[in-house]
mmCIF file of N, CA, C and O in Angstrom:
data_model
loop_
_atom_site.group_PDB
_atom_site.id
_atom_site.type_symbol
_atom_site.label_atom_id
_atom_site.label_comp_id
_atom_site.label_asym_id
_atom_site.label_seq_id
_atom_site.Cartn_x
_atom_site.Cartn_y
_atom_site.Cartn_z
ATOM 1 N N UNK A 1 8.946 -23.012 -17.338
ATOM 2 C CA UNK A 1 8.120 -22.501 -16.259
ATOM 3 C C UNK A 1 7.307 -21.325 -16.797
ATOM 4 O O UNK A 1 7.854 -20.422 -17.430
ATOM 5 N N UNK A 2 6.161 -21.340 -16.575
ATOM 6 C CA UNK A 2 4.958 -20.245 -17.196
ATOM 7 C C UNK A 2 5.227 -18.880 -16.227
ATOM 8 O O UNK A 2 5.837 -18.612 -15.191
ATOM 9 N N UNK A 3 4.663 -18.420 -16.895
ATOM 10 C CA UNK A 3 5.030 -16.748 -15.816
ATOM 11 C C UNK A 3 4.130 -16.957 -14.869
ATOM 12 O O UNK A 3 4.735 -16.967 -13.797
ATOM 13 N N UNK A 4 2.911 -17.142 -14.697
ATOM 14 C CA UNK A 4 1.977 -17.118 -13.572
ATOM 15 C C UNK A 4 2.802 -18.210 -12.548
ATOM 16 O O UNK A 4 2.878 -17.542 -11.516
ATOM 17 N N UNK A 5 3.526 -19.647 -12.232
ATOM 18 C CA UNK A 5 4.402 -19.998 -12.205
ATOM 19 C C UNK A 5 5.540 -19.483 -11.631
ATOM 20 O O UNK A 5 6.109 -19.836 -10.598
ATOM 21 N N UNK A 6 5.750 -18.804 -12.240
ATOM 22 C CA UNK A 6 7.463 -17.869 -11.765
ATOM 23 C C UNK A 6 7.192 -16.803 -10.573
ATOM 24 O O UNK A 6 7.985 -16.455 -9.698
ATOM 25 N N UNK A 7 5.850 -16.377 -10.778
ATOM 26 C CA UNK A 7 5.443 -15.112 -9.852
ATOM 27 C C UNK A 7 5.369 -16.025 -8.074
ATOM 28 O O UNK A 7 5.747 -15.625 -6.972
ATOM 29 N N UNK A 8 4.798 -17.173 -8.443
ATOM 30 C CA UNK A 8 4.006 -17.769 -7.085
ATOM 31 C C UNK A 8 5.444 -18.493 -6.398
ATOM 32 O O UNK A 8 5.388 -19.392 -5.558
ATOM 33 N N UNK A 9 6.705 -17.916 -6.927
ATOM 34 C CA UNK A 9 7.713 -18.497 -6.575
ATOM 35 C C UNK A 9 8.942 -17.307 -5.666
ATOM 36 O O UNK A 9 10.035 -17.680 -5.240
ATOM 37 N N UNK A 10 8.277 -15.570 -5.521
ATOM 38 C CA UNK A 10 8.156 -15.210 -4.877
ATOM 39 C C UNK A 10 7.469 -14.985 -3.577
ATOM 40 O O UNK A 10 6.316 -15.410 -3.511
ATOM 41 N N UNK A 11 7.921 -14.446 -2.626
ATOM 42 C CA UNK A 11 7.281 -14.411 -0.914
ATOM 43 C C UNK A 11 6.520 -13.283 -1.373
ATOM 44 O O UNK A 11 6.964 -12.302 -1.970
ATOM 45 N N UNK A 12 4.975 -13.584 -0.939
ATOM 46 C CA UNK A 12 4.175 -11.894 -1.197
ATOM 47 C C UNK A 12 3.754 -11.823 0.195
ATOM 48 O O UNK A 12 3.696 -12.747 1.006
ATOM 49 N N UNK A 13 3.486 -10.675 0.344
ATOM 50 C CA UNK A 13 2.303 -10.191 1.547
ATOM 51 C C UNK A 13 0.821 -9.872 0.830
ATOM 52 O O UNK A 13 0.723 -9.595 -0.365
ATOM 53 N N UNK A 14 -0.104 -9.941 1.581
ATOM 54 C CA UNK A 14 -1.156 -10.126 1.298
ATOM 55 C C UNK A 14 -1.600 -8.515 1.368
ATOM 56 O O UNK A 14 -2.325 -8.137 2.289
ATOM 57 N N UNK A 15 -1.214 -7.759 0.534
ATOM 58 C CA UNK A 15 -1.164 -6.443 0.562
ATOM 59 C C UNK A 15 -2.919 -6.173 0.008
ATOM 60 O O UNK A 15 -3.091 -5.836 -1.163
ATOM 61 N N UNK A 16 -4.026 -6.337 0.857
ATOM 62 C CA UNK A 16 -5.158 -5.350 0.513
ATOM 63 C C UNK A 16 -5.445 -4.300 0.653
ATOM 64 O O UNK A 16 -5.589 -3.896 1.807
ATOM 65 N N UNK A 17 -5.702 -3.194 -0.729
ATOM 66 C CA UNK A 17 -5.687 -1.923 -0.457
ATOM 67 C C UNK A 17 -7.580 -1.649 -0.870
ATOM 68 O O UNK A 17 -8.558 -2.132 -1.442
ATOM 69 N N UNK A 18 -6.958 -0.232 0.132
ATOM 70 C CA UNK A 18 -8.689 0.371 0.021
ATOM 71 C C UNK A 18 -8.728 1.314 -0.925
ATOM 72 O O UNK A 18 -7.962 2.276 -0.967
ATOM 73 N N UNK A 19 -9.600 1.080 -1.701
ATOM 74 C CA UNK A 19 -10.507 2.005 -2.935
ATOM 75 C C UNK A 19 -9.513 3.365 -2.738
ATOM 76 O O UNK A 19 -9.105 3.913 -1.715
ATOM 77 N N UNK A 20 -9.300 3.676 -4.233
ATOM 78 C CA UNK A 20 -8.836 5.430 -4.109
ATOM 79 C C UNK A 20 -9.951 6.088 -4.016
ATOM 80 O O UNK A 20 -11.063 5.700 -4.372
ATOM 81 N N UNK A 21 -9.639 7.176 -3.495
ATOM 82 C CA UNK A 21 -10.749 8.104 -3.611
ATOM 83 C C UNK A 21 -11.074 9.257 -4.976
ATOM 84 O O UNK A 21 -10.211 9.797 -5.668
ATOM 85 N N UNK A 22 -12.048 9.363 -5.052
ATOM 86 C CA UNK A 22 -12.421 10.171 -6.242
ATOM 87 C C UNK A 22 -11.753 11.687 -5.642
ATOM 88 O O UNK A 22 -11.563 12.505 -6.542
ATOM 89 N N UNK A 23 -11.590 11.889 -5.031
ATOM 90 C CA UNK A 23 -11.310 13.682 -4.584
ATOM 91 C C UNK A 23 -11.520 13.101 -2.958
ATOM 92 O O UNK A 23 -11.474 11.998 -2.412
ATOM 93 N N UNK A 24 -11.889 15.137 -2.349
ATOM 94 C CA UNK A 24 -11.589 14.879 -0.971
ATOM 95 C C UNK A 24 -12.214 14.510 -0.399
ATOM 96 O O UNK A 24 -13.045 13.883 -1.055
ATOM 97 N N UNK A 25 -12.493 14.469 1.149
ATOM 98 C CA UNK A 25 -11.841 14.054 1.996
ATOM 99 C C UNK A 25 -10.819 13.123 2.202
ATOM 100 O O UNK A 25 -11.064 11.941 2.445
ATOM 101 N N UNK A 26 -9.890 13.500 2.135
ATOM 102 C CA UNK A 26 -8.469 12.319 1.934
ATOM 103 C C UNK A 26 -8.391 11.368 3.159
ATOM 104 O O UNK A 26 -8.643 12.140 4.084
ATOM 105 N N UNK A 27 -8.204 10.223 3.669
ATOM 106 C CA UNK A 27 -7.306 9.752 5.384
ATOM 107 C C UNK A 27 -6.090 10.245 5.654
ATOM 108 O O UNK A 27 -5.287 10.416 4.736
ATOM 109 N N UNK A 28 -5.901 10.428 6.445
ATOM 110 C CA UNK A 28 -4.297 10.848 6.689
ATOM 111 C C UNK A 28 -3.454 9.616 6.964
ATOM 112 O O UNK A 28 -3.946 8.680 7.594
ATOM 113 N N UNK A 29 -2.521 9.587 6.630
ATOM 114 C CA UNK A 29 -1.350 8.453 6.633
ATOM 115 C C UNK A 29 -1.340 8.106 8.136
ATOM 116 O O UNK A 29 -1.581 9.036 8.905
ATOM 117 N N UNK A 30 -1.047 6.671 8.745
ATOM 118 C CA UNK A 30 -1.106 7.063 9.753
ATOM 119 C C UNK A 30 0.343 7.047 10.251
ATOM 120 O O UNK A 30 0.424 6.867 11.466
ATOM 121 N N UNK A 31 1.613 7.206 9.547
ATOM 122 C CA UNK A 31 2.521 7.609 10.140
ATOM 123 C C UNK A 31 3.132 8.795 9.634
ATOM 124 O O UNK A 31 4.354 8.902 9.732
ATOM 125 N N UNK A 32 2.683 9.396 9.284
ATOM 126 C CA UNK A 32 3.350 10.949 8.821
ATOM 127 C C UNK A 32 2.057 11.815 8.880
ATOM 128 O O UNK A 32 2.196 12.948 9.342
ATOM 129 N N UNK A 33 1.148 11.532 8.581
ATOM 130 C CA UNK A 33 -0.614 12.552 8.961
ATOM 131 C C UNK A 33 -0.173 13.055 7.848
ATOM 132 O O UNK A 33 0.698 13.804 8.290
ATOM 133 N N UNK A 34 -0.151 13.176 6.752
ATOM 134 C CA UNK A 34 0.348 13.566 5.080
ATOM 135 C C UNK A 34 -0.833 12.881 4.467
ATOM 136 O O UNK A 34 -0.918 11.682 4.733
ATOM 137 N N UNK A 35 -1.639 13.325 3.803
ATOM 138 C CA UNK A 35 -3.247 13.248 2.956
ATOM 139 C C UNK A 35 -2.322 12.238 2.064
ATOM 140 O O UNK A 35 -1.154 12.440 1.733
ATOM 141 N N UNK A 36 -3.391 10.730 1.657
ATOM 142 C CA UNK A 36 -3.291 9.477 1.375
ATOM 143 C C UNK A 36 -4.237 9.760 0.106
ATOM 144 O O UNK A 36 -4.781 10.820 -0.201
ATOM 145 N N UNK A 37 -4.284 8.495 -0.555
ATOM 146 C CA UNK A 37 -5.078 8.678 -2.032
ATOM 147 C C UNK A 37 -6.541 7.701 -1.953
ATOM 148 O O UNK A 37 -7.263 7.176 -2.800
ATOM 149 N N UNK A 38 -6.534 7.799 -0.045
ATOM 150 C CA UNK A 38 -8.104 6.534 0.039
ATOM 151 C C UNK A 38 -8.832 7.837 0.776
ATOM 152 O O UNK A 38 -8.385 8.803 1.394
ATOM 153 N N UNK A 39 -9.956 7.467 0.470
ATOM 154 C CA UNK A 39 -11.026 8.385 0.932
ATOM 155 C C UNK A 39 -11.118 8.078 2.477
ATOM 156 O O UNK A 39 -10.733 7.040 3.016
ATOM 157 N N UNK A 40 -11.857 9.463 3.257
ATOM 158 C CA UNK A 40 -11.368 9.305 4.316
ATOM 159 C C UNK A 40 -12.302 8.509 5.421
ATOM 160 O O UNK A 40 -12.128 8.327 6.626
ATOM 161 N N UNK A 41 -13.445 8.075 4.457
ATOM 162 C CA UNK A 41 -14.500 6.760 5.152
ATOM 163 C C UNK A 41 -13.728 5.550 5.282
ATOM 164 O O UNK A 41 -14.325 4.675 5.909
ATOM 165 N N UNK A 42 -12.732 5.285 4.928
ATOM 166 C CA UNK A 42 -11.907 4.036 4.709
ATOM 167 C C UNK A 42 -11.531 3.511 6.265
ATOM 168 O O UNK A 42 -10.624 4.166 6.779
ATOM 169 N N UNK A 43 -12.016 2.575 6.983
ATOM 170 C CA UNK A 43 -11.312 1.780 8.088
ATOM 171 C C UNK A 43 -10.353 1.088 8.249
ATOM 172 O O UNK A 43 -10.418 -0.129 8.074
ATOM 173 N N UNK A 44 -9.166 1.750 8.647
ATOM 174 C CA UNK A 44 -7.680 0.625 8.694
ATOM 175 C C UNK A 44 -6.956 1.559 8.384
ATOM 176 O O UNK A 44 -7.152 2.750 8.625
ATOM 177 N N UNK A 45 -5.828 0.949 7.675
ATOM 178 C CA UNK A 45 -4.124 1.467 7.930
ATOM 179 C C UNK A 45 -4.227 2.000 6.605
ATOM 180 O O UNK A 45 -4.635 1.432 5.592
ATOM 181 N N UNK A 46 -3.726 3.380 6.779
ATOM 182 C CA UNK A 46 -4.008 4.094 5.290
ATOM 183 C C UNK A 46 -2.463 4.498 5.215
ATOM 184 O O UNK A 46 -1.911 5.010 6.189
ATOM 185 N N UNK A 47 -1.647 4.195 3.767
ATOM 186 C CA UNK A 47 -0.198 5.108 4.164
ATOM 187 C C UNK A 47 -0.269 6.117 3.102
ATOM 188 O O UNK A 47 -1.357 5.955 2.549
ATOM 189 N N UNK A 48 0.227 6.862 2.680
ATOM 190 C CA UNK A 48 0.482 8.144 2.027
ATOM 191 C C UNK A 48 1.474 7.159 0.783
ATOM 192 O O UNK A 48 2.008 6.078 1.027
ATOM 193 N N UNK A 49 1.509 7.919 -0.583
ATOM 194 C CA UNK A 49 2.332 7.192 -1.370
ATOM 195 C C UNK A 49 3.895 7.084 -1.065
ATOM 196 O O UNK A 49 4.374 5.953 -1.152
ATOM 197 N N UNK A 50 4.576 7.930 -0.786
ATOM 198 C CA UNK A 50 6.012 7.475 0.339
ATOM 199 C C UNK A 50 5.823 6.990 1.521
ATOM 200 O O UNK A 50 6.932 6.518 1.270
ATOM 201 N N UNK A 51 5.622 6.720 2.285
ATOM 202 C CA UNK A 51 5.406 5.796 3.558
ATOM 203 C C UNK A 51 5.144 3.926 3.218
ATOM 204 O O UNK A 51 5.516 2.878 3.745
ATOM 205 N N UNK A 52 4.133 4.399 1.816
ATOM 206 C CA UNK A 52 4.090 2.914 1.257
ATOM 207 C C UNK A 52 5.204 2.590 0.792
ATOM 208 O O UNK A 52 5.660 1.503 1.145
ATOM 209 N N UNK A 53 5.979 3.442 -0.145
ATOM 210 C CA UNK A 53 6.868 2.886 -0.740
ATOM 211 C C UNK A 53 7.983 2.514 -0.097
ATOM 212 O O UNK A 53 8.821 1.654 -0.365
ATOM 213 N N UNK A 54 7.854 3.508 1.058
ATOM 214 C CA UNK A 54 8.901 2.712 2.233
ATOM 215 C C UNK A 54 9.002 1.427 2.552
ATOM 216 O O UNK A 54 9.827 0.542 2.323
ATOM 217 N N UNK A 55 7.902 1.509 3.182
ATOM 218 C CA UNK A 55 6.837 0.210 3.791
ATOM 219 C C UNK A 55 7.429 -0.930 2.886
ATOM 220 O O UNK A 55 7.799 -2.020 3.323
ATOM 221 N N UNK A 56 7.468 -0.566 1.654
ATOM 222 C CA UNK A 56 7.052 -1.912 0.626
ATOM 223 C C UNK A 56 8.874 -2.063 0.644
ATOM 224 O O UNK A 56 9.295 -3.217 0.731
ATOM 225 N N UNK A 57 9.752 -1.102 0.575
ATOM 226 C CA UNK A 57 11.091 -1.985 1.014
ATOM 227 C C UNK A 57 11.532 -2.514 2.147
ATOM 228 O O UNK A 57 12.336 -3.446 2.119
ATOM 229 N N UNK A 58 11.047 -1.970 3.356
ATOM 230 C CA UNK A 58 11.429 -2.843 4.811
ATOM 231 C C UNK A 58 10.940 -4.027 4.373
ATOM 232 O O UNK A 58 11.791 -4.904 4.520
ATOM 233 N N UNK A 59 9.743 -4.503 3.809
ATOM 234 C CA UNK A 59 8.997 -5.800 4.255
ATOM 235 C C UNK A 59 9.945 -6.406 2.526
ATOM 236 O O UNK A 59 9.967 -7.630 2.402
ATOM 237 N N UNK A 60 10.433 -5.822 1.699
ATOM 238 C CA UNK A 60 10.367 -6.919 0.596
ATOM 239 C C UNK A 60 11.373 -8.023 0.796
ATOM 240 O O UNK A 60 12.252 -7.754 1.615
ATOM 241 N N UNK A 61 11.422 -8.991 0.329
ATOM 242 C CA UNK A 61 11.874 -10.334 -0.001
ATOM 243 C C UNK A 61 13.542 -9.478 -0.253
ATOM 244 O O UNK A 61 13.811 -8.408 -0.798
ATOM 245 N N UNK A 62 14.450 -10.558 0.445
ATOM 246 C CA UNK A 62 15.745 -10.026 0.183
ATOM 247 C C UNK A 62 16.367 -10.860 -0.550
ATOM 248 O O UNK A 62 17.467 -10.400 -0.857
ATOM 249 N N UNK A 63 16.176 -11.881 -0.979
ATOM 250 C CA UNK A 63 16.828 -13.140 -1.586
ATOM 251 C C UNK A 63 16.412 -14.218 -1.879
ATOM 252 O O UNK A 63 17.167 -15.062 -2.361
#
């Protein structure tokens, strides 16, 4: 089995992220209001780098 193969044999979410930002104006997370790494023109769900990383264990694949 090829690696590209092995990957598509995990459950993903369709995780699209918005552009980092070069500097400030930051978005604020929208569950902690804690300055995020997307600029703050960005429309949608912005999380802060812990909130994601949260995020990314509630939702991951358990088995």
């Amino acid at each position: 089995m090829s690696e590209e193969q092995a990957s598509n044999d995990y459950c993903l979410i369709d995780a699209t992220r918005p552009p980092k930002a070069d500097g400030p104006p930051y978005a604020e997370c929208v569950l902690c209001r804690e300055p995020t790494e997307y600029p703050e023109s960005y429309k949608g769900i912005t999380l802060c780098p812990v909130c994601e990383w949260q995020e990314a264990q509630r939702t991951a694949c358990s088995g």
